[in-house]
Tab-separated table of C-alpha atoms and ligand atoms in Angstrom:
chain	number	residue	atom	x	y	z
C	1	UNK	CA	26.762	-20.235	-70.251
C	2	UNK	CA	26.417	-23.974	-68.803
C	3	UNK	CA	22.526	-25.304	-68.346
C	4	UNK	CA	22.998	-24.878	-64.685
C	5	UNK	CA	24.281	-21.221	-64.663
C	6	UNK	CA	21.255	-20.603	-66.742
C	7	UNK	CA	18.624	-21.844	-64.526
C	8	UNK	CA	19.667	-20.298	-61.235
C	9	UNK	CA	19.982	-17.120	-63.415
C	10	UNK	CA	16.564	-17.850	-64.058
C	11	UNK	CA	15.375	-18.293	-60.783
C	12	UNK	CA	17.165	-15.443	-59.482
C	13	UNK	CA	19.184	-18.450	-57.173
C	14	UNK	CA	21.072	-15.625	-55.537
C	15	UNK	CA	18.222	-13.612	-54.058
C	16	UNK	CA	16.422	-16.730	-52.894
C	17	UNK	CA	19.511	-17.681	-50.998
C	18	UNK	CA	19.868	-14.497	-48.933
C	19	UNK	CA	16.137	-14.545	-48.634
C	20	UNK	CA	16.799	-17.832	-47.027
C	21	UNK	CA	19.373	-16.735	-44.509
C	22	UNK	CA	17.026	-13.763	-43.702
C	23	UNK	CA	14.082	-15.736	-43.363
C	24	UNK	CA	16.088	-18.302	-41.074
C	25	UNK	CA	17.385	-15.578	-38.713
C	26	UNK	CA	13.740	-14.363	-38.621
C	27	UNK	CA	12.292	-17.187	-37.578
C	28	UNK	CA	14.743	-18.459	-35.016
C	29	UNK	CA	15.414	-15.428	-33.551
C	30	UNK	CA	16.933	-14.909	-30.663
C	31	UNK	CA	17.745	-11.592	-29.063
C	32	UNK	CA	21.282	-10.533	-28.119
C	33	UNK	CA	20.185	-6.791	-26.901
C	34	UNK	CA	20.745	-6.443	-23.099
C	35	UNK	CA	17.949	-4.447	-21.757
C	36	UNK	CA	20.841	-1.951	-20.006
C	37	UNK	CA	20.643	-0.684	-17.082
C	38	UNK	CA	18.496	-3.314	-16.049
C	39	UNK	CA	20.586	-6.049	-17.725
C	40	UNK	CA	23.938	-6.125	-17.747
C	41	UNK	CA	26.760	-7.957	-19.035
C	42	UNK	CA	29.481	-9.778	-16.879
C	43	UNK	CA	32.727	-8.135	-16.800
C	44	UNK	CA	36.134	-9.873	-17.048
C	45	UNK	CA	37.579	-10.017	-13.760
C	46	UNK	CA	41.032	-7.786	-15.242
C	47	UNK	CA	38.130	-5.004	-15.847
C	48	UNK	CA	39.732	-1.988	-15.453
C	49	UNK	CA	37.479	0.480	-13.970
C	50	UNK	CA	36.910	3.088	-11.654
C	51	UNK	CA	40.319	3.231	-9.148
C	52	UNK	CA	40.247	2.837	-5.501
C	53	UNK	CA	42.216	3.416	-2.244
C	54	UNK	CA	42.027	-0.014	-0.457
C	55	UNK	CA	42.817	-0.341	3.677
C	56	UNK	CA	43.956	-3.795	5.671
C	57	UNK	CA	41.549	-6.104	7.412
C	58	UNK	CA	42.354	-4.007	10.055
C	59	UNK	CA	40.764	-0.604	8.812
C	60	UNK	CA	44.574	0.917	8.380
C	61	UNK	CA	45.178	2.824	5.374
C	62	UNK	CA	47.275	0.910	3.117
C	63	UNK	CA	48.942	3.851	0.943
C	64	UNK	CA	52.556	4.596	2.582
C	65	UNK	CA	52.410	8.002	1.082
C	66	UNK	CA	55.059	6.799	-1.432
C	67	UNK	CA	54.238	9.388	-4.406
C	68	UNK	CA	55.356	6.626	-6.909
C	69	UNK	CA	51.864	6.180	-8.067
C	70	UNK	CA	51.936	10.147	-8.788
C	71	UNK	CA	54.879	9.477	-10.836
C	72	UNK	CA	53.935	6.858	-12.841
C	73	UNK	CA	51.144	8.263	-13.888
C	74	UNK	CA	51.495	9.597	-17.630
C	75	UNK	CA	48.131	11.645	-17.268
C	76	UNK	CA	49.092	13.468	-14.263
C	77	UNK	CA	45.688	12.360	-12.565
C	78	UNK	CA	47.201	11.481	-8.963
C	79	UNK	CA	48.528	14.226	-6.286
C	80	UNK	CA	49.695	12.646	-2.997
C	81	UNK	CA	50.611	14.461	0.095
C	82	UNK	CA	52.465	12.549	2.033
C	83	UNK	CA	53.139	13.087	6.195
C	84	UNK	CA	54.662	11.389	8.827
C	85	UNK	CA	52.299	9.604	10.725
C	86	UNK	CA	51.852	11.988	14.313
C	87	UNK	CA	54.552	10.525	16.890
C	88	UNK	CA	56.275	7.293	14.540
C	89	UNK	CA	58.631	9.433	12.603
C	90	UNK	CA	59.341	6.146	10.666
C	91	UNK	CA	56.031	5.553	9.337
C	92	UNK	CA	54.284	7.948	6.310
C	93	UNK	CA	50.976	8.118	4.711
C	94	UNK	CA	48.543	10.097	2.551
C	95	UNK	CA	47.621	13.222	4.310
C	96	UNK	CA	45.805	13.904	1.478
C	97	UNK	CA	45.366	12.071	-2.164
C	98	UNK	CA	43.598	13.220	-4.836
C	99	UNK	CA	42.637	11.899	-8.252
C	100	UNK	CA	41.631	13.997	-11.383
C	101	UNK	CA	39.365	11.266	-12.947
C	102	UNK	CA	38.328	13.121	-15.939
C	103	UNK	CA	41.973	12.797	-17.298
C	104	UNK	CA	42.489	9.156	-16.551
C	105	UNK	CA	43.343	6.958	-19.075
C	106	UNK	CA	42.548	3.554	-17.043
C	107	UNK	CA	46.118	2.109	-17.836
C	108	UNK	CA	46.832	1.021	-14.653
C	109	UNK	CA	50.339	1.934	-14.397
C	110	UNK	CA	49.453	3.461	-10.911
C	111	UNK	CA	48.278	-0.085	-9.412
C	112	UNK	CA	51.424	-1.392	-10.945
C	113	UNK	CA	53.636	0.927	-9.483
C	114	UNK	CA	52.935	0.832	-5.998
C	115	UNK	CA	54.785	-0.849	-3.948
C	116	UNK	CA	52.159	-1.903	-1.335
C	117	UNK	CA	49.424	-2.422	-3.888
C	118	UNK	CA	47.601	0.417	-1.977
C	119	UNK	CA	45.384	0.837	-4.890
C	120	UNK	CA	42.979	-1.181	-7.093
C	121	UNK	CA	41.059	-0.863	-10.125
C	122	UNK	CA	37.269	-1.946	-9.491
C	123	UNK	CA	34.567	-3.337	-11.888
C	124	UNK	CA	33.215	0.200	-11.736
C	125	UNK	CA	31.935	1.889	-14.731
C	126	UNK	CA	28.805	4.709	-14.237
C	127	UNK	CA	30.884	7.251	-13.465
C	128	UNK	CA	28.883	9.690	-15.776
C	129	UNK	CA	28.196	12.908	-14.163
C	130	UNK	CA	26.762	16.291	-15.301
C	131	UNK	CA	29.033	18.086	-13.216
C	132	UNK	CA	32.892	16.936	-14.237
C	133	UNK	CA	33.944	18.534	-10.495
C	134	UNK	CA	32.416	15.745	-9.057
C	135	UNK	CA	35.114	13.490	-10.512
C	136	UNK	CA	37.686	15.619	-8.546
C	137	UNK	CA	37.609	12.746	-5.847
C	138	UNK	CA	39.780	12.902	-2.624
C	139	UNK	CA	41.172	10.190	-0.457
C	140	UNK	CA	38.103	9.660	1.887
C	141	UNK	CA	36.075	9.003	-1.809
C	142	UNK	CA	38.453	6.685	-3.175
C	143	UNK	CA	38.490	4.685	0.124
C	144	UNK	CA	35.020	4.394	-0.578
C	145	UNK	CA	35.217	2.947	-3.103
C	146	UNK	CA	37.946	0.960	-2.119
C	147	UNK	CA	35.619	-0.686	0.821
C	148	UNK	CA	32.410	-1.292	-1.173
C	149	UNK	CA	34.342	-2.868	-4.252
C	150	UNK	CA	37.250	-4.775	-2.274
C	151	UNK	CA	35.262	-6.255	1.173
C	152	UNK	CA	37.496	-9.012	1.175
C	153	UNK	CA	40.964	-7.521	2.805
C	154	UNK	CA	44.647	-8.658	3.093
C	155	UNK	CA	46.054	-8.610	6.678
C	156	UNK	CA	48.956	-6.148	7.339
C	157	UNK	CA	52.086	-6.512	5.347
C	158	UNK	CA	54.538	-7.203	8.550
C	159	UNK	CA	51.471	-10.161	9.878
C	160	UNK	CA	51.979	-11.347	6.235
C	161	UNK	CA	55.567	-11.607	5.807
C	162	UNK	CA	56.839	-11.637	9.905
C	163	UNK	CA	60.318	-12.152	9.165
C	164	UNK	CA	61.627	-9.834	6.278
C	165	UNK	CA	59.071	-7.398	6.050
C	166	UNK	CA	60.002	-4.324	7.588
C	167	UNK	CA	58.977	-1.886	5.044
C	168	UNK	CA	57.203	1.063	6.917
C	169	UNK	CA	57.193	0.115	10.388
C	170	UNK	CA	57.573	1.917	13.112
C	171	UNK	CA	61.428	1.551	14.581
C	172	UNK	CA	59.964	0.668	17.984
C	173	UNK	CA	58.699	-2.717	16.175
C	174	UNK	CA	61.839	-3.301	14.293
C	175	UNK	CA	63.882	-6.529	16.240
C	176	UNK	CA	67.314	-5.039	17.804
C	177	UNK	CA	70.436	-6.762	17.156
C	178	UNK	CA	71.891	-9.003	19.170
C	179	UNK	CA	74.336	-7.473	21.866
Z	201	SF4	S1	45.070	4.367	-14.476
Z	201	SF4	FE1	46.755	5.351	-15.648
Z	201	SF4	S2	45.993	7.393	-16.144
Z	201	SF4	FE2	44.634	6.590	-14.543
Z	201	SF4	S3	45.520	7.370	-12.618
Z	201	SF4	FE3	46.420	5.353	-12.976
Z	201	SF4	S4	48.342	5.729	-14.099
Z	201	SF4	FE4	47.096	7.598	-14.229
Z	202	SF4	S1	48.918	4.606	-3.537
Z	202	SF4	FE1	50.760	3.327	-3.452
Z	202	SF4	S2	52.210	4.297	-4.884
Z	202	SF4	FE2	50.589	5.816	-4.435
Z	202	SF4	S3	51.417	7.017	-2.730
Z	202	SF4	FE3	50.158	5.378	-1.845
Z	202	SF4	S4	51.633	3.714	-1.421
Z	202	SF4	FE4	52.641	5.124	-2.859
C-alpha cells in the first residue's frame, strides 16, 4: 500500500468526505418542499388536465355534435348525443355530452380529434372526490369548466375564415351561385 493510501486509511478520508458533503448541505440549506395546497408549483402550459367543453366569444356552443371525439377515444370516456339544432336542419350540436372521468387516461386524443377544437384540456388537477359519481360530468359541467379555465375566446369559425369556411352553417347563410 503507497504512504498516501495509508494515511487516508488512517484518517478514515472516506467518512470525513461524506461527512463533509452532509455537513455542507446542512448548513446551506435550502428547502425545496412546497408547502401544498398552499404552495404550488407552476405547470407547463401543455399540462394536460381536467377536459373542458369550450363556447365562442359569442356564448355559442362550439361542439358540432360530431361524435369523432367519442370515437377516438380508446377509454370509451365520451358519449355525445348529437341533434339538429330546432329549425336549421343544417346545423348539429350536443344535445347531450357526457364524460366518464374516472376512466380517462388524459391522452388527449379527443382534443386532437375534433374538428372544431370544441374541447380543451385545462391546468386542472383536484379532481379528487369521495364519491367517484361525481366525476360522471355532463355537458353543462364541462362548459364550466370550459368558461372558468378558457376566458379568453375565439370568434366564430365562419367570422374567422369568411370565405371558405362553411363547415356547419346554416344553408340560409351559405352564398348562392351565380345565376
Ligand atoms: S383524454 Fe384520452 S382517455 Fe380522456 S377522454 Fe380524451 S381521448 Fe378519452
Ligand atoms: S367535442 Fe368536437 S369531436 Fe366531440 S362531438 Fe363535439 S365537435 Fe365533435
Amino acid at each position: 500500500m503507497k504512504f498516501g493510501e495509508w494515511v487516508k486509511t488512517l484518517i478514515f478520508y472516506e467518512i470525513l468526505m461524506g461527512m463533509k458533503a452532509t455537513l455542507t448541505h446542512l448548513l446551506h440549506y435550502k428547502p425545496i418542499t412546497l408547502q401544498y395546497p398552499h404552495e404550488k408549483k407552476p405547470l407547463p402550459p401543455n399540462y394536460r388536465g381536467m377536459l373542458a367543453l369550450l363556447r365562442y366569444d359569442d356564448e355559442t356552443e362550439k361542439c358540432v355534435g360530431c361524435d369523432l371525439c367519442e370515437a377516438a377515444c380508446p377509454s370509451r370516456v365520451i358519449q355525445v348525443y348529437s341533434a339538429e339544432v330546432p329549425g336549421e336542419p343544417t346545423k348539429r350540436y350536443a344535445k347531450e355530452y357526457y364524460m366518464d372521468m374516472t376512466r380517462c387516461l388524459f391522452c388527449g386524443q379527443c382534443v386532437d380529434a375534433c374538428p372544431v377544437d370544441a374541447l380543451g384540456m385545462t391546468q386542472e388537477f383536484e379532481w379528487a372526490v369521495y364519491d367517484k359519481r361525481n366525476l360522471q360530468l355532463n355537458k353543462q359541467q364541462l362548459l364550466a369548466i370550459g368558461d372558468r379555465a378558457f376566458p379568453v375566446r375565439e370568434k366564430r369559425i365562419e367570422f374567422q375564415h369568411p370565405n371558405v369556411a362553411y363547415f356547419n352553417v346554416s344553408f340560409g347563410d351559405i352564398p348562392q351561385k351565380d345565376a
